[in-house]
Short mmCIF file of C-alpha atoms in Angstrom, two decimals:
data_model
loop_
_atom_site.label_atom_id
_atom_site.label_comp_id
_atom_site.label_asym_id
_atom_site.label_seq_id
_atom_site.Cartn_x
_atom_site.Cartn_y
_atom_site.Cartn_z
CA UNK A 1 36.86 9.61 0.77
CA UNK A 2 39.36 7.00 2.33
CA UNK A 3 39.79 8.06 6.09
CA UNK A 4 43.40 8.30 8.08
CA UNK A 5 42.97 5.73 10.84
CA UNK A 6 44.76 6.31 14.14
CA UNK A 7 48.14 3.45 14.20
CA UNK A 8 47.00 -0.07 15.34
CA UNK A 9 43.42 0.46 14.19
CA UNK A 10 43.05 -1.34 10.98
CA UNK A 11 42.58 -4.52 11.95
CA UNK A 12 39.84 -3.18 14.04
CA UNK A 13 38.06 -1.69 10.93
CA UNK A 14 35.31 -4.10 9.43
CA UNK A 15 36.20 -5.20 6.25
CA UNK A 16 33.86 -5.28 3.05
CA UNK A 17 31.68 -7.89 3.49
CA UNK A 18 29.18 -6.07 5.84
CA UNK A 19 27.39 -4.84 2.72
CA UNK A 20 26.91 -8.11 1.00
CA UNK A 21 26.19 -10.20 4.18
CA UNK A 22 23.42 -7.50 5.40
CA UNK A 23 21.59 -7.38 1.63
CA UNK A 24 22.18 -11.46 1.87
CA UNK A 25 20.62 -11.66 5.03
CA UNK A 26 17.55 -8.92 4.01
CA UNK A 27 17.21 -10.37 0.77
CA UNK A 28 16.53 -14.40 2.18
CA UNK A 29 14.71 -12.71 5.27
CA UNK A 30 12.07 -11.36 3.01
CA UNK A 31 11.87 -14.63 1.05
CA UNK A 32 11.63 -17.27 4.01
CA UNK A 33 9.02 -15.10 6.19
CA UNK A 34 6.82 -14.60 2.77
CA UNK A 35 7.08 -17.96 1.80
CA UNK A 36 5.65 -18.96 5.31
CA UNK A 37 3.32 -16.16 6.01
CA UNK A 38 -0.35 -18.18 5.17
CA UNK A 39 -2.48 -16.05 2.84
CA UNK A 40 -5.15 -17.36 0.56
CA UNK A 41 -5.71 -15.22 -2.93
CA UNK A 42 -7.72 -17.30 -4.59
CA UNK A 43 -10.85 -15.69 -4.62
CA UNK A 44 -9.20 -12.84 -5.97
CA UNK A 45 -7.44 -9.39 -4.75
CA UNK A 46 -10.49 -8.16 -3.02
CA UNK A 47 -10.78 -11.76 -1.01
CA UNK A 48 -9.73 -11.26 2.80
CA UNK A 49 -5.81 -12.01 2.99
CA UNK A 50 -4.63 -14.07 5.71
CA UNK A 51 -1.44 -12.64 6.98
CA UNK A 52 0.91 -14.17 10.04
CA UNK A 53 0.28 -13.38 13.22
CA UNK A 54 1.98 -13.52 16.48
CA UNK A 55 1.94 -17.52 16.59
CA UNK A 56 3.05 -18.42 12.84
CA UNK A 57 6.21 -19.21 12.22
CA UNK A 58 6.79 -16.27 10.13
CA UNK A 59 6.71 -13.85 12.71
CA UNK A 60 8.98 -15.79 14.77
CA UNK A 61 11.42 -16.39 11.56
CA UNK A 62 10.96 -12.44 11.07
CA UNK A 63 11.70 -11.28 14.25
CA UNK A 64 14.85 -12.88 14.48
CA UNK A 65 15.99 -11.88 11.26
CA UNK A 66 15.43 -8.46 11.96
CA UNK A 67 17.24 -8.73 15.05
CA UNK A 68 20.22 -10.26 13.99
CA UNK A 69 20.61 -7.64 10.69
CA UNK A 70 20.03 -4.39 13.43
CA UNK A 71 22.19 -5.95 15.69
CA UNK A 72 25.02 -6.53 13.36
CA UNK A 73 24.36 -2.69 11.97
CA UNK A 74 24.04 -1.23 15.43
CA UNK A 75 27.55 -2.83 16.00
CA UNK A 76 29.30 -2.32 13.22
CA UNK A 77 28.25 1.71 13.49
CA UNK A 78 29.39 1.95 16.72
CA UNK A 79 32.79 0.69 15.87
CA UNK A 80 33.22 2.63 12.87
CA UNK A 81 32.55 5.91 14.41
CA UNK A 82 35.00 5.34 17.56
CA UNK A 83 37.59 4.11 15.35
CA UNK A 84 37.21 6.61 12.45
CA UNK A 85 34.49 8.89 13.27
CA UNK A 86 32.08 9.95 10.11
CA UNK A 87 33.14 9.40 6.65
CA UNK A 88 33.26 12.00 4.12
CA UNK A 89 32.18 10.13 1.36
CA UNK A 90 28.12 9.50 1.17
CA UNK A 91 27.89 11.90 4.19
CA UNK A 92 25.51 14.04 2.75
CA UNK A 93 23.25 11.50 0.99
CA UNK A 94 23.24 10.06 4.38
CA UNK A 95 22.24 12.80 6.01
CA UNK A 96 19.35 13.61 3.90
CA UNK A 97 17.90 10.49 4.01
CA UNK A 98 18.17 10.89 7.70
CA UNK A 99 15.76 14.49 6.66
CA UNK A 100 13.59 12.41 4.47
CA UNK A 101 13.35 10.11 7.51
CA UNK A 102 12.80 12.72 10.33
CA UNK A 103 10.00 15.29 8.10
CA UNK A 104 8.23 12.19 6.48
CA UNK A 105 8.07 10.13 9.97
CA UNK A 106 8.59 11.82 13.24
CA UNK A 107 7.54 14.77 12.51
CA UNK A 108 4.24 14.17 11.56
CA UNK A 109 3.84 11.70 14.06
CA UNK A 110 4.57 14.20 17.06
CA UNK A 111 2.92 17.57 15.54
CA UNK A 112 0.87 15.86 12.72
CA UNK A 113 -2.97 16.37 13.34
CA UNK A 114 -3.64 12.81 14.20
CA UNK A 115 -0.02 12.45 16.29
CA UNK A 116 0.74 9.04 16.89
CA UNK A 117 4.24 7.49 16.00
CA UNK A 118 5.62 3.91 14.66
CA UNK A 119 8.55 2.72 16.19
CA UNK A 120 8.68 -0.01 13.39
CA UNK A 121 9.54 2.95 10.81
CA UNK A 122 12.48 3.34 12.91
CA UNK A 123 13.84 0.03 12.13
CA UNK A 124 15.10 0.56 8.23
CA UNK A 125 17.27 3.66 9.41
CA UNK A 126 19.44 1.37 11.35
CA UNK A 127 20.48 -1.06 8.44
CA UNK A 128 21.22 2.00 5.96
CA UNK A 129 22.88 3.79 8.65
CA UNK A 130 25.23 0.47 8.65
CA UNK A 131 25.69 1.03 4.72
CA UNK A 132 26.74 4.26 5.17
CA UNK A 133 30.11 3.65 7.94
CA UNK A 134 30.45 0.01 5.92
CA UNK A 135 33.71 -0.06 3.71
CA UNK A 136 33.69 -0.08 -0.47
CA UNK A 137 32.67 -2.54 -2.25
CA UNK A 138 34.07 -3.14 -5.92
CA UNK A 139 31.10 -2.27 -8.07
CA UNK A 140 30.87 -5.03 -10.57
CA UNK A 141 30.36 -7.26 -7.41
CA UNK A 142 27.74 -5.12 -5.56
CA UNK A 143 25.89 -4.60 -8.85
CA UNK A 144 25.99 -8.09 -9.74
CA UNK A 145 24.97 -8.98 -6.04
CA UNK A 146 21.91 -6.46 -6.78
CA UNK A 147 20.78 -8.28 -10.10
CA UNK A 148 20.98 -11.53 -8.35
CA UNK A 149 19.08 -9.91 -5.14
CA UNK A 150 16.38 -9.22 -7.76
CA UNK A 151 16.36 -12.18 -10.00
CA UNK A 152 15.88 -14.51 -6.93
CA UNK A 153 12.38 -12.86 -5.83
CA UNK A 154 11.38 -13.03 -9.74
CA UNK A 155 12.50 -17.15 -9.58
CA UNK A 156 10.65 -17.55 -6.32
CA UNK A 157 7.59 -16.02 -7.22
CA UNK A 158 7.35 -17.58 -10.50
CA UNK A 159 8.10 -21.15 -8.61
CA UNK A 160 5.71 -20.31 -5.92
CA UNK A 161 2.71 -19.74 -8.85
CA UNK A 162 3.32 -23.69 -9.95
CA UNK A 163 3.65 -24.99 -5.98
CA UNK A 164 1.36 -22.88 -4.29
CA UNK A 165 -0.98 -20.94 -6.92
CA UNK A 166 -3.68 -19.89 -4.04
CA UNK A 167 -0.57 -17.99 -2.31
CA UNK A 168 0.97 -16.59 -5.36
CA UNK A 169 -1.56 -15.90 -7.93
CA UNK A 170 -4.83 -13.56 -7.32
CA UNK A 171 -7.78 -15.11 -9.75
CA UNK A 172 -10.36 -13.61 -10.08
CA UNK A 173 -9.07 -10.80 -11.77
CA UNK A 174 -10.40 -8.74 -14.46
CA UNK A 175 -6.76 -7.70 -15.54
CA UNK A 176 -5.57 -5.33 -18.60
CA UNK A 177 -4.11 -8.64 -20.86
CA UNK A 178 -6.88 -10.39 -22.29
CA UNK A 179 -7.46 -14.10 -21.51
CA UNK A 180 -5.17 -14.00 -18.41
CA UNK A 181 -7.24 -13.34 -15.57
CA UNK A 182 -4.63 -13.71 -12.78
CA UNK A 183 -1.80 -11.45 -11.14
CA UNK A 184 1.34 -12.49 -9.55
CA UNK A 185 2.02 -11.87 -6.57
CA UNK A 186 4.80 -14.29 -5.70
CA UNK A 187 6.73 -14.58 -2.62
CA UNK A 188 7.58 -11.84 -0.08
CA UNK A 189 5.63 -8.96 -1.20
CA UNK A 190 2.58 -7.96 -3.66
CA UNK A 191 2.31 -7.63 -7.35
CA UNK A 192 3.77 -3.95 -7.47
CA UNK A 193 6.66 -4.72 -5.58
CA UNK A 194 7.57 -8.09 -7.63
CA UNK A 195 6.49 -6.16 -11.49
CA UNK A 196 8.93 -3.09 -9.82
CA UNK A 197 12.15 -5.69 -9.21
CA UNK A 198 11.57 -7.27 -12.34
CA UNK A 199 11.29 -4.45 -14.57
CA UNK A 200 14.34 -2.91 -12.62
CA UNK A 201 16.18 -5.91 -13.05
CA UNK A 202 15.87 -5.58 -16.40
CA UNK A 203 16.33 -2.42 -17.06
CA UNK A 204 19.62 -3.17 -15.10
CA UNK A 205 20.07 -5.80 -17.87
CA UNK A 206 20.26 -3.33 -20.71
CA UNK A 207 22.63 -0.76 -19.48
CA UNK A 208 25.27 -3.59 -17.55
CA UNK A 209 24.63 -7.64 -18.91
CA UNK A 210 25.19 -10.12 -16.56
CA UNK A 211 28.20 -12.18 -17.35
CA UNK A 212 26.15 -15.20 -15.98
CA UNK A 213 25.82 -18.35 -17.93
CA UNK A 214 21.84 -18.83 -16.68
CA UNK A 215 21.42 -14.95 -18.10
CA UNK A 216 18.74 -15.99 -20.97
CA UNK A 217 17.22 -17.98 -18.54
CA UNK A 218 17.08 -14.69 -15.68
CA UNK A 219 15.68 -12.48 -18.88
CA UNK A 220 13.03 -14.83 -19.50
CA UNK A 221 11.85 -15.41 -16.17
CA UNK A 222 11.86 -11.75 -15.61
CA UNK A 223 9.98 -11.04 -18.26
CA UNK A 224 7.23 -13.80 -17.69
CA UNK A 225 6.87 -12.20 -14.28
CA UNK A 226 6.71 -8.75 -15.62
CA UNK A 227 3.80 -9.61 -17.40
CA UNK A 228 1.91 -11.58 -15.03
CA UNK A 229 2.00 -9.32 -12.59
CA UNK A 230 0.05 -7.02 -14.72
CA UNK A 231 2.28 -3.97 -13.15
CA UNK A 232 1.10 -0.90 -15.44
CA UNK A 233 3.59 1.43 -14.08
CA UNK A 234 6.16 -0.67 -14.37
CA UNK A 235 5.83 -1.85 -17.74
CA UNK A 236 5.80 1.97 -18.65
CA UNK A 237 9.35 2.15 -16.87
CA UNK A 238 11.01 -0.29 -19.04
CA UNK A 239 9.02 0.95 -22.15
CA UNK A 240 11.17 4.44 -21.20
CA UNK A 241 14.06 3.04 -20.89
CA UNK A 242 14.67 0.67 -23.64
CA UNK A 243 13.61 3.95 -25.66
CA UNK A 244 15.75 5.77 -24.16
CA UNK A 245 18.48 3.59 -24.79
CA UNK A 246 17.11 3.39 -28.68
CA UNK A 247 16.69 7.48 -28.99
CA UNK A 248 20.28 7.62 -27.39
CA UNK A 249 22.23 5.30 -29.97
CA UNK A 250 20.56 6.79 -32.95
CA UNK A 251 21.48 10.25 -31.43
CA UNK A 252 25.09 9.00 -31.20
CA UNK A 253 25.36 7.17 -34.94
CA UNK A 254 23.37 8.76 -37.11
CA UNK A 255 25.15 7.13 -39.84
CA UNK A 256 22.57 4.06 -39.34
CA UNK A 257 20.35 6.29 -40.76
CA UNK A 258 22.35 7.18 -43.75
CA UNK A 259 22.17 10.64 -42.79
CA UNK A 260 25.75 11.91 -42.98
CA UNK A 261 27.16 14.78 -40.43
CA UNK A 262 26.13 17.69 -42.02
CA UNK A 263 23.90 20.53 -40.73
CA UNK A 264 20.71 19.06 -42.73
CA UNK A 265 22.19 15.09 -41.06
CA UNK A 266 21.46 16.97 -37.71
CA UNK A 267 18.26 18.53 -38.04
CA UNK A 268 16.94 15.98 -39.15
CA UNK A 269 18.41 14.47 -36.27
CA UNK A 270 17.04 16.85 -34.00
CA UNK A 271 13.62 16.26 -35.32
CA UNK A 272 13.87 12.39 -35.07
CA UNK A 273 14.77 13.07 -31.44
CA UNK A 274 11.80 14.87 -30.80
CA UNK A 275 9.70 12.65 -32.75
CA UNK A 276 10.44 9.94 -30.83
CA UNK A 277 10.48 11.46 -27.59
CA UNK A 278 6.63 12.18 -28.69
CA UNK A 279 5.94 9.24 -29.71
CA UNK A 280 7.08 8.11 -26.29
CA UNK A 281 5.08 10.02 -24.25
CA UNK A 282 2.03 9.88 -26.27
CA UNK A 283 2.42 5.85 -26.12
CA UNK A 284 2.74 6.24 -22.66
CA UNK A 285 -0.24 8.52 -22.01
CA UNK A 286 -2.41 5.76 -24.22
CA UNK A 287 -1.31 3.26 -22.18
CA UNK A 288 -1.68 4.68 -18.75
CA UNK A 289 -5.41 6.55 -19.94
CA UNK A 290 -6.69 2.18 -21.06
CA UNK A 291 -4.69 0.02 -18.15
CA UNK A 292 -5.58 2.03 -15.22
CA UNK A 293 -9.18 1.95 -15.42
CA UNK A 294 -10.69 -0.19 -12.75
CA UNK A 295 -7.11 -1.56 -11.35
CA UNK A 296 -7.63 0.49 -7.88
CA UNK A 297 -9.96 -2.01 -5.09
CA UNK A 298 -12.83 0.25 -4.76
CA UNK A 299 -13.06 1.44 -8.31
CA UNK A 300 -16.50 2.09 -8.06
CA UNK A 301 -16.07 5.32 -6.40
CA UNK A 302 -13.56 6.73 -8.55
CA UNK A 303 -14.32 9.27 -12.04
CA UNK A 304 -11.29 9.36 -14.31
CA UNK A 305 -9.85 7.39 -16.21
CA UNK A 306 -6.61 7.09 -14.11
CA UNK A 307 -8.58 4.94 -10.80
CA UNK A 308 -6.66 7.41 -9.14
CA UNK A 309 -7.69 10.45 -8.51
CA UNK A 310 -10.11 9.71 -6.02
CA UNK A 311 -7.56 8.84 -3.67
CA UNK A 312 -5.25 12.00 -4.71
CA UNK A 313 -8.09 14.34 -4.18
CA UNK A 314 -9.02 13.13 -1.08
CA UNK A 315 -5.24 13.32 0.19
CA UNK A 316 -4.98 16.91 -0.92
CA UNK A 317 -7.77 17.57 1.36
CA UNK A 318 -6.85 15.74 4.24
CA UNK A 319 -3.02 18.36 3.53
CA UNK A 320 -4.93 20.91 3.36
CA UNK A 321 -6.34 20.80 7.02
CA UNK A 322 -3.22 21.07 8.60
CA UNK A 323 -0.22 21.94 5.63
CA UNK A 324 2.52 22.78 7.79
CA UNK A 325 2.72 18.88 9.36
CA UNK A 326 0.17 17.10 7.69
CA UNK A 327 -2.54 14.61 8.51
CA UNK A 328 0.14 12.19 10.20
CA UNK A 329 0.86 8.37 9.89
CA UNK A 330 -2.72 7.36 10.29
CA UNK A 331 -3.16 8.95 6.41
CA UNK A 332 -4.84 6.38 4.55
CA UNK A 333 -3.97 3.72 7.55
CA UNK A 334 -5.96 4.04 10.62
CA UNK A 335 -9.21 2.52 10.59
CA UNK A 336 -10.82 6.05 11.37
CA UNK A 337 -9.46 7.38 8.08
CA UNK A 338 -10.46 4.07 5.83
CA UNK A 339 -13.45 3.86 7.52
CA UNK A 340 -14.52 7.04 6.31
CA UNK A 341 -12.72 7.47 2.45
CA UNK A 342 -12.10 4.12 1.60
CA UNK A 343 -9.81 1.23 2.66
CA UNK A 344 -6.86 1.89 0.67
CA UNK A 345 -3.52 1.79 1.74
CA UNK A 346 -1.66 4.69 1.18
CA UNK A 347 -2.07 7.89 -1.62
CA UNK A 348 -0.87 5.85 -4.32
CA UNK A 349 2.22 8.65 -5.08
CA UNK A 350 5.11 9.13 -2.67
CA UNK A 351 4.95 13.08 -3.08
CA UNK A 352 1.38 13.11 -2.80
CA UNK A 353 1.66 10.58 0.37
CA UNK A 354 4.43 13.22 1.95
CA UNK A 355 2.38 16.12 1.26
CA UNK A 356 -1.09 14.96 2.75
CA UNK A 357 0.83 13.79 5.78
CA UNK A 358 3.79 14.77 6.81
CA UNK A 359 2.66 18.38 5.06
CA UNK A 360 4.82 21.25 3.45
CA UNK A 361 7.66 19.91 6.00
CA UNK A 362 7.76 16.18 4.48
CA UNK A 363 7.57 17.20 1.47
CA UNK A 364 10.25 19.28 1.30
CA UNK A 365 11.98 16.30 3.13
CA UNK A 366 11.32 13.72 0.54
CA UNK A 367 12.88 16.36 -2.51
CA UNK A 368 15.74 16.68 -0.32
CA UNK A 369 16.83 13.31 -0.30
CA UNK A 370 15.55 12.69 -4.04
CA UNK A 371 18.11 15.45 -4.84
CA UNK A 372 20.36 14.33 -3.25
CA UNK A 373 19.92 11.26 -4.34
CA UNK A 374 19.78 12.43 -8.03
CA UNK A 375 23.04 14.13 -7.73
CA UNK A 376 24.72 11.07 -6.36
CA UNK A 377 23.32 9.11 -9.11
CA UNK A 378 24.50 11.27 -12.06
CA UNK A 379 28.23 11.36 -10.30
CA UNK A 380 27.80 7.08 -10.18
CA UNK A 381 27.07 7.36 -14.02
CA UNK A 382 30.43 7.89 -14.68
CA UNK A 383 31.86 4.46 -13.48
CA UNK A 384 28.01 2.23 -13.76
CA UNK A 385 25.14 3.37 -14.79
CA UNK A 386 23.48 0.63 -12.83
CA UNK A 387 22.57 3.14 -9.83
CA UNK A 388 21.42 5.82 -11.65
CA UNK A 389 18.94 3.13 -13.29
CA UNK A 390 17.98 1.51 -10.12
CA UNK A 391 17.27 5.19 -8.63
CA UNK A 392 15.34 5.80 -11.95
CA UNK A 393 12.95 2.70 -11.24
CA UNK A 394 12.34 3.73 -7.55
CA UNK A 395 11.47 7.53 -8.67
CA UNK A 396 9.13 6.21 -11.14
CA UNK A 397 7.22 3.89 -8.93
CA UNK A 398 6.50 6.96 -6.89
CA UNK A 399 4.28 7.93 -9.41
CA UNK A 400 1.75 5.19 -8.40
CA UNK A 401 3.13 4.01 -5.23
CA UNK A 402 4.67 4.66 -1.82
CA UNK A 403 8.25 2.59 -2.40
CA UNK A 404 10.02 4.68 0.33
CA UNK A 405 7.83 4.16 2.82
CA UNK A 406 8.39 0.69 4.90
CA UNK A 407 7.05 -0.01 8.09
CA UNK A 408 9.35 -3.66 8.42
CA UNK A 409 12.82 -4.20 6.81
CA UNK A 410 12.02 -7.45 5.20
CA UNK A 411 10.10 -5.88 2.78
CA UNK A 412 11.09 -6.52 -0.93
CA UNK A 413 10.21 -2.44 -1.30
CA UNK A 414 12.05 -1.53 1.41
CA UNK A 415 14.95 -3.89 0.09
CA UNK A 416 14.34 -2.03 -3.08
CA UNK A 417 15.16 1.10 -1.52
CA UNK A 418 17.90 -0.33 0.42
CA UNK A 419 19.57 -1.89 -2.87
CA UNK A 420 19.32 1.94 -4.50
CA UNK A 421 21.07 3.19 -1.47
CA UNK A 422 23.94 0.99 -1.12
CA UNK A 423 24.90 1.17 -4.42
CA UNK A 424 24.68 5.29 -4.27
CA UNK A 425 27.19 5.59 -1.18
CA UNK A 426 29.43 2.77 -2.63
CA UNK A 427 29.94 4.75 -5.57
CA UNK A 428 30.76 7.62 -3.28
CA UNK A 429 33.15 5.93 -1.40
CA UNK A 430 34.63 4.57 -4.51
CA UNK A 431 34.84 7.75 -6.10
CA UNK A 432 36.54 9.21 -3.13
CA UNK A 433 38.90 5.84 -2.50
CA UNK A 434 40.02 6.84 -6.28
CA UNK A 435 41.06 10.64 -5.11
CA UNK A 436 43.25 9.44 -1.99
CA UNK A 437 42.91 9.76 1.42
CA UNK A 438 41.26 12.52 3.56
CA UNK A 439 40.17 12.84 7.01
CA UNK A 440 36.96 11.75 8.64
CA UNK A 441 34.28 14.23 9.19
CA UNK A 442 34.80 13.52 12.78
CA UNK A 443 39.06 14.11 12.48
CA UNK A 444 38.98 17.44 10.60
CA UNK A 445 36.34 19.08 12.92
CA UNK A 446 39.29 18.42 15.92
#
């Protein structure tokens, strides 16, 4: 809610562009140190990957990046809370991301059973910290500044495939689509992190269109990427949605169907809602039982149909040697672990990857903030249902992947996460802007 500044302090208070500038800044961070980090992925996924080290230009072009967007964050916190303390509005989803931060990260990395912490997960809390004390912005521009965030990664990676195919494109690859033996990767990031923007961007597309002129052009290209990243979870995500969307507007005009308002007009209703819903998850469990199968490096070791549960059962071992705090960072990381169940990189869930380590502890962090997150979501609804949809993508990628979890901040998942955040306190503040003012947290304590 809109805080009572002390007289003479408003001209002090930064204004609204901190948000825009800082997802700007994240956004063409990730983009410039991908598109000069040298990797070679032409011999396929399994092929060694040649990432930047401490003497490419990359690291350099990251490092100051990073500093200049935690700099500008550190500073802009510190002002807020000396002029107006802690605001009200998105203090709680704040907080428990700061829970989902502390359980899922420090914790386990002082009491976990391999201890051992990362200073680099640190890093990301500083720039949604700066979110949080930023001012409003109006919605229609922070949601169009998200679509464009998204639909730039989706044109870059799709350009990068036609300049610089051994960077972009993985051959090689026995892939789910037949004849198309190749997955994009594109710039700053993998395949699952460029299939999750553009399916999110589109899914952004069908519940708030893009007033922009080049808009058939941004579908296209995010659908060409969609498929050519051969991204199996998030193809299912859009499936949802767009039936969602479809079960929703014949749930709302049933007259399409010709069948009246009657009792009998909604039964029959009711029954077409839970066909469809069926349909939906049966088409889903098809798809996930025939695309997963050999899509996980090291498929040779795994038994199901999924290619995953492998890696889940060997998590839930590693959680249940130590439940209360887990295995600790080195889950699935540290060359002891991968040398001795596999060289993946992570559990392949995000409750899964809290559980085995961070244990019962990070777990219960991680709902926390989803909760919280939810809640925050459903309120946004109201006004856009761009965040709720945004928040739905993320929570869905946790099914398959760890999108929370980001050990640098120009990351396009931990941008991701960022964008999903942002838009979640804005519509807070917004919401609370549109009630009238009330003291900072800080104000009504004294």
């Amino acid at each position: 809610m809109t805080e009572v500044l002390p007289p003479g302090t408003a001209q002090r208070d930064p204004g609204p562009i901190l948000v825009p500038a800082l997802l700007l800044l994240v956004a063409a961070g990730t983009l410039v140190t991908g598109a000069l980090t040298p990797r070679d992925l032409s011999l396929g996924e399994g092929a060694p990957i040649w990432a930047a080290g401490g003497d490419q230009p990359a690291f350099h072009v990251s490092r100051v990046v990073t500093a200049a967007a935690l700099l500008a964050s550190a500073l802009v916190s510190a002002r807020v809370i000396l002029v107006r303390g802690f605001p009200r509005a998105g203090l709680g989803l704040w907080l428990a991301y700061l829970c989902f931060i502390g359980s899922n990260f420090l914790l386990p990395g002082l009491a976990g059973r391999e201890p051992g912490l990362d200073l680099r997960l640190l890093l990301p809390p500083i720039a949604f910290t700066a979110v949080y004390f930023a001012r409003a912005v109006p919605m229609a521009r922070l949601v169009a500044l998200a679509q464009g965030t998204m639909i730039a990664f989706v044109h870059a990676g799709l350009a990068a495939a036609v300049l610089q195919p051994s960077q972009a494109l993985a051959a090689y690859l026995e892939g789910v689509i037949p004849g198309l033996p190749v997955r994009l990767y594109g710039v700053g990031g993998g395949a699952t992190s460029l299939g999750a923007l553009s399916s999110t961007f589109l899914a952004v597309e069908l519940v708030a269109p893009s007033r922009s002129r080049w808009r058939p052009l941004h579908l296209f290209a995010a659908g060409a990427a969609l498929v050519l990243t051969q991204a199996k979870t998030s193809w299912l995500f859009l499936l949802l949605v767009a039936g969602a969307l479809a079960v929703r507007a014949l749930w709302r005009r049933p007259g399409w169907l010709g069948l009246g308002h009657g009792p009998s007009a909604r039964a029959t209703h009711g029954l077409l809602l839970i066909g469809a819903v069926a349909a939906l998850i049966a088409l889903g469990a098809a798809v996930g039982g025939r695309l997963e199968v050999g899509s996980v490096p090291g498929g040779e070791n795994l038994t199901t149909l999924t290619g995953r549960t492998y890696i889940w059962t060997t998590s839930l071992r590693a959680w249940l040697d130590d439940p209360v705090f887990g295995y600790g960072l080195g889950l699935w990381e540290s060359e002891r672990f991968r040398a001795t169940w596999g060289p993946f990189d992570h559990a392949h869930n995000q409750l899964l990857h809290a559980l085995a380590s961070a244990g019962l502890v990070g777990l219960l962090g991680l709902l926390v903030y989803l909760g919280v997150a939810a809640a925050a979501a459903w309120r946004a609804a109201r006004a856009s249902p761009a965040p709720l949809v945004l928040l739905a993508g993320v929570a869905f990628l946790c099914l398959s992947n760890v999108p929370l979890r980001a050990y640098y901040l120009l990351d396009a998942l931990a941008l991701l996460h960022l964008l999903v955040f942002t838009l979640l306190v804005n519509a807070e503040k917004l919401a609370a802007e549109a009630v009238g003012p009330q003291p900072a947290a800080s104000a009504a304590r004294r």
